[in-house]
mmCIF file of C-alpha atoms in Angstrom:
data_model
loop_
_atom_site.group_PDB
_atom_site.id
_atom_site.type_symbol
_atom_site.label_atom_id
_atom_site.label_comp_id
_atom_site.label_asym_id
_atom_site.label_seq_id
_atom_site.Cartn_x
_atom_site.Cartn_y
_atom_site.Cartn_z
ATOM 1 C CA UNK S 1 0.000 0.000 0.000
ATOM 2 C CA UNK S 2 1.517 3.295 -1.013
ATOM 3 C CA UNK S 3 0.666 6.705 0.082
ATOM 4 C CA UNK S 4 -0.073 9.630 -1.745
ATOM 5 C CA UNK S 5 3.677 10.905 -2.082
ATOM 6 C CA UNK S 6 4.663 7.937 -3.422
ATOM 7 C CA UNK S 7 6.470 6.392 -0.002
ATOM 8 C CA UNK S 8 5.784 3.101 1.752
ATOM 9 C CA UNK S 9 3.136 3.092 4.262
ATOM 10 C CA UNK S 10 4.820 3.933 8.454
ATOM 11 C CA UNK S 11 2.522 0.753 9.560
ATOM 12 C CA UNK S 12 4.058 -1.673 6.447
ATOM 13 C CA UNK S 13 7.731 -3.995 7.637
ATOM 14 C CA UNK S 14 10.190 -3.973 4.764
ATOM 15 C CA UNK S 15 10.759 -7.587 3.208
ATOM 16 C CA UNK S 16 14.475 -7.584 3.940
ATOM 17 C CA UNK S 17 16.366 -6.092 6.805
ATOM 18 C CA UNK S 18 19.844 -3.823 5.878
ATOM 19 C CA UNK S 19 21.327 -5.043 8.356
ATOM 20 C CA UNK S 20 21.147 -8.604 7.971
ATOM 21 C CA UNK S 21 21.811 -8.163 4.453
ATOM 22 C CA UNK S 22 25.104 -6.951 5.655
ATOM 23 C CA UNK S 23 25.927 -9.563 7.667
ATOM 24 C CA UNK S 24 24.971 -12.000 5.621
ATOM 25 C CA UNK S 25 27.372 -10.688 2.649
ATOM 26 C CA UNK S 26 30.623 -10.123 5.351
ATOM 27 C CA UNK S 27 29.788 -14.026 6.053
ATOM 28 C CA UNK S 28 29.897 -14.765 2.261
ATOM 29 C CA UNK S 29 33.198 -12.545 1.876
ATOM 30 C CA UNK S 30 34.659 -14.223 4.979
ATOM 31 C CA UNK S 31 34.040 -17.788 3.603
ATOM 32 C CA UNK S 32 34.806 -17.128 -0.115
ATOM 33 C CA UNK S 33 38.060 -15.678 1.640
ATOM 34 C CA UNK S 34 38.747 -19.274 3.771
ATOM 35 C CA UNK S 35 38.458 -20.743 0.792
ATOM 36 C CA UNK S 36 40.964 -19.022 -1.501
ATOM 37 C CA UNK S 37 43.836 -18.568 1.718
ATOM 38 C CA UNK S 38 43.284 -22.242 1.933
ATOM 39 C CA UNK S 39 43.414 -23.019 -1.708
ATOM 40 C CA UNK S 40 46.629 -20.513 -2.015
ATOM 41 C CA UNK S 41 48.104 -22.577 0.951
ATOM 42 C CA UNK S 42 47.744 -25.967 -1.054
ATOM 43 C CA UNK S 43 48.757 -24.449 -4.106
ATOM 44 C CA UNK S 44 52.092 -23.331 -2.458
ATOM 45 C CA UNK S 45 52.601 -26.668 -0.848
ATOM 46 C CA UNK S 46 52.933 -28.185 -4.441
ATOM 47 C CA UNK S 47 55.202 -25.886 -5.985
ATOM 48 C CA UNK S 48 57.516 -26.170 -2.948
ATOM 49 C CA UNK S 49 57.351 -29.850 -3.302
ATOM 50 C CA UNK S 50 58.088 -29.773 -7.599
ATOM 51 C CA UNK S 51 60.343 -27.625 -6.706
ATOM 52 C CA UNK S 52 61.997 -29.121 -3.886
ATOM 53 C CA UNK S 53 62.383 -32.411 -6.159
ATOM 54 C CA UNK S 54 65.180 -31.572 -8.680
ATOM 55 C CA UNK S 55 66.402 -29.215 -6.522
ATOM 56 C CA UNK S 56 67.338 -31.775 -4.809
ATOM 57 C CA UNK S 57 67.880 -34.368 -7.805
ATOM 58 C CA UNK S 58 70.868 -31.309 -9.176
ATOM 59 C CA UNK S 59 72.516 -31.375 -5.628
ATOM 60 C CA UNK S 60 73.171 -35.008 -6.226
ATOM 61 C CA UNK S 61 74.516 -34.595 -9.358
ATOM 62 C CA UNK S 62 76.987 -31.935 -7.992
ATOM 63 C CA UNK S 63 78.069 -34.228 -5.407
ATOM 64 C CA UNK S 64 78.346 -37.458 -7.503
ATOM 65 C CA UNK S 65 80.627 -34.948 -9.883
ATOM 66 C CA UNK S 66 82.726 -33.438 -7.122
ATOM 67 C CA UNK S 67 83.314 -36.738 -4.717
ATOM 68 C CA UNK S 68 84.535 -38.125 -8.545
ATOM 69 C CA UNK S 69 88.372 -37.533 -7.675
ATOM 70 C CA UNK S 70 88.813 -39.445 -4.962
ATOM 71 C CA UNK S 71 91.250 -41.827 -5.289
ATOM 72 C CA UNK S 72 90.352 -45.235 -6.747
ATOM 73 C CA UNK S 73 93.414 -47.794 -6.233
ATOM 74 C CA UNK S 74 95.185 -49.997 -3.796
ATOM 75 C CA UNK S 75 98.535 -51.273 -3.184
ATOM 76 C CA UNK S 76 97.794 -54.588 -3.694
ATOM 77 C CA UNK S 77 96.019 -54.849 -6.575
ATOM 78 C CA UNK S 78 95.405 -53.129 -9.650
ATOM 79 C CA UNK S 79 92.092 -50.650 -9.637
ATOM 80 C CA UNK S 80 90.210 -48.704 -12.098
ATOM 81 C CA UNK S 81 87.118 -46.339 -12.022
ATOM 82 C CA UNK S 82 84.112 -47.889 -14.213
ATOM 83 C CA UNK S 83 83.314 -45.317 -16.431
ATOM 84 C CA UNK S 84 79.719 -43.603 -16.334
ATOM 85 C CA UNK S 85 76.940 -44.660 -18.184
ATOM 86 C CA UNK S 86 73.455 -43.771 -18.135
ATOM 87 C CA UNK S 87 72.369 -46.619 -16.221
ATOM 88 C CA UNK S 88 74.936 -45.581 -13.113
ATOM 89 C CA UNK S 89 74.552 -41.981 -13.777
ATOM 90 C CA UNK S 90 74.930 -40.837 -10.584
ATOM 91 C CA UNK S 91 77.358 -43.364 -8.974
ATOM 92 C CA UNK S 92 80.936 -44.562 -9.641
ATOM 93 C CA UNK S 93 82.634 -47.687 -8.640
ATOM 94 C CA UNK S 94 85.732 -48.793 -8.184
ATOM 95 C CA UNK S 95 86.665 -52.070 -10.369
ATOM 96 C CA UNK S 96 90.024 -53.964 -8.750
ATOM 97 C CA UNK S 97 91.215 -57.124 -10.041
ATOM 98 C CA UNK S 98 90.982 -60.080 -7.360
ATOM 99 C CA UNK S 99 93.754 -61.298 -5.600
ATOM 100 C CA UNK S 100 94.789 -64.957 -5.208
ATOM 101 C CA UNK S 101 94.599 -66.492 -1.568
ATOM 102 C CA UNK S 102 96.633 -68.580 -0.314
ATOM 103 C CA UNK S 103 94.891 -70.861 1.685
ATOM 104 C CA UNK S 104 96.506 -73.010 4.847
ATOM 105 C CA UNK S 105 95.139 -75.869 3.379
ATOM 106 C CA UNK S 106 96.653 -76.075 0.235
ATOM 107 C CA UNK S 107 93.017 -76.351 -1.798
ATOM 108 C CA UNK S 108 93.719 -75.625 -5.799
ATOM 109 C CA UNK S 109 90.328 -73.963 -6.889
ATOM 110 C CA UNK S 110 90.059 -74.116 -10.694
ATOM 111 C CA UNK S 111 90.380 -71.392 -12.545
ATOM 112 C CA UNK S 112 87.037 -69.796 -13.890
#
């Protein structure tokens, strides 16, 4: 029911409250806001972790390349380094020829 000058009627309630309306829309901002701080959160997780992963793949490389001088022989045998392939990428070994034993009990073993 509307008056003459065109305003509601004083006895007539308004069909929404301002104020509620407000709080309703800081709740929406407040959960829409959860949401994306917990999405960014997750988000950063997983580029830590892809980056954290050859990160940490390259500082084994550098190691593998710099622990490569040590020194690969004995004194009583006759030692080489295996040379790197793909397959042992990251390692190196140490190949020395075997030494005979001389056993107490005088046991000839067959040669292989």
């Amino acid at each position: 029911r509307r008056r003459q000058g065109g305003g509601l009627d004083d006895n007539l309630m308004p069909m929404w409250d301002t104020q509620n309306d407000e709080d309703a829309e800081q709740r929406r901002q407040n959960t829409i806001r959860r949401e994306i701080e917990s999405v960014q959160r997750s988000n950063f997780f997983h580029l830590f972790l892809l980056c954290l992963v050859p990160t940490t793949l390259l500082l084994v490389v550098v190691a593998s390349i710099l622990g490569e001088g040590d020194d690969c022989g004995s004194l009583t045998t006759n030692c080489s380094r295996e040379p790197r392939k793909f397959m042992n990428a990251f390692t190196s070994r140490c190949i020395c020829d075997s030494i005979p034993v001389q056993s107490k009990w005088n046991v000839n073993f067959p040669d292989p």
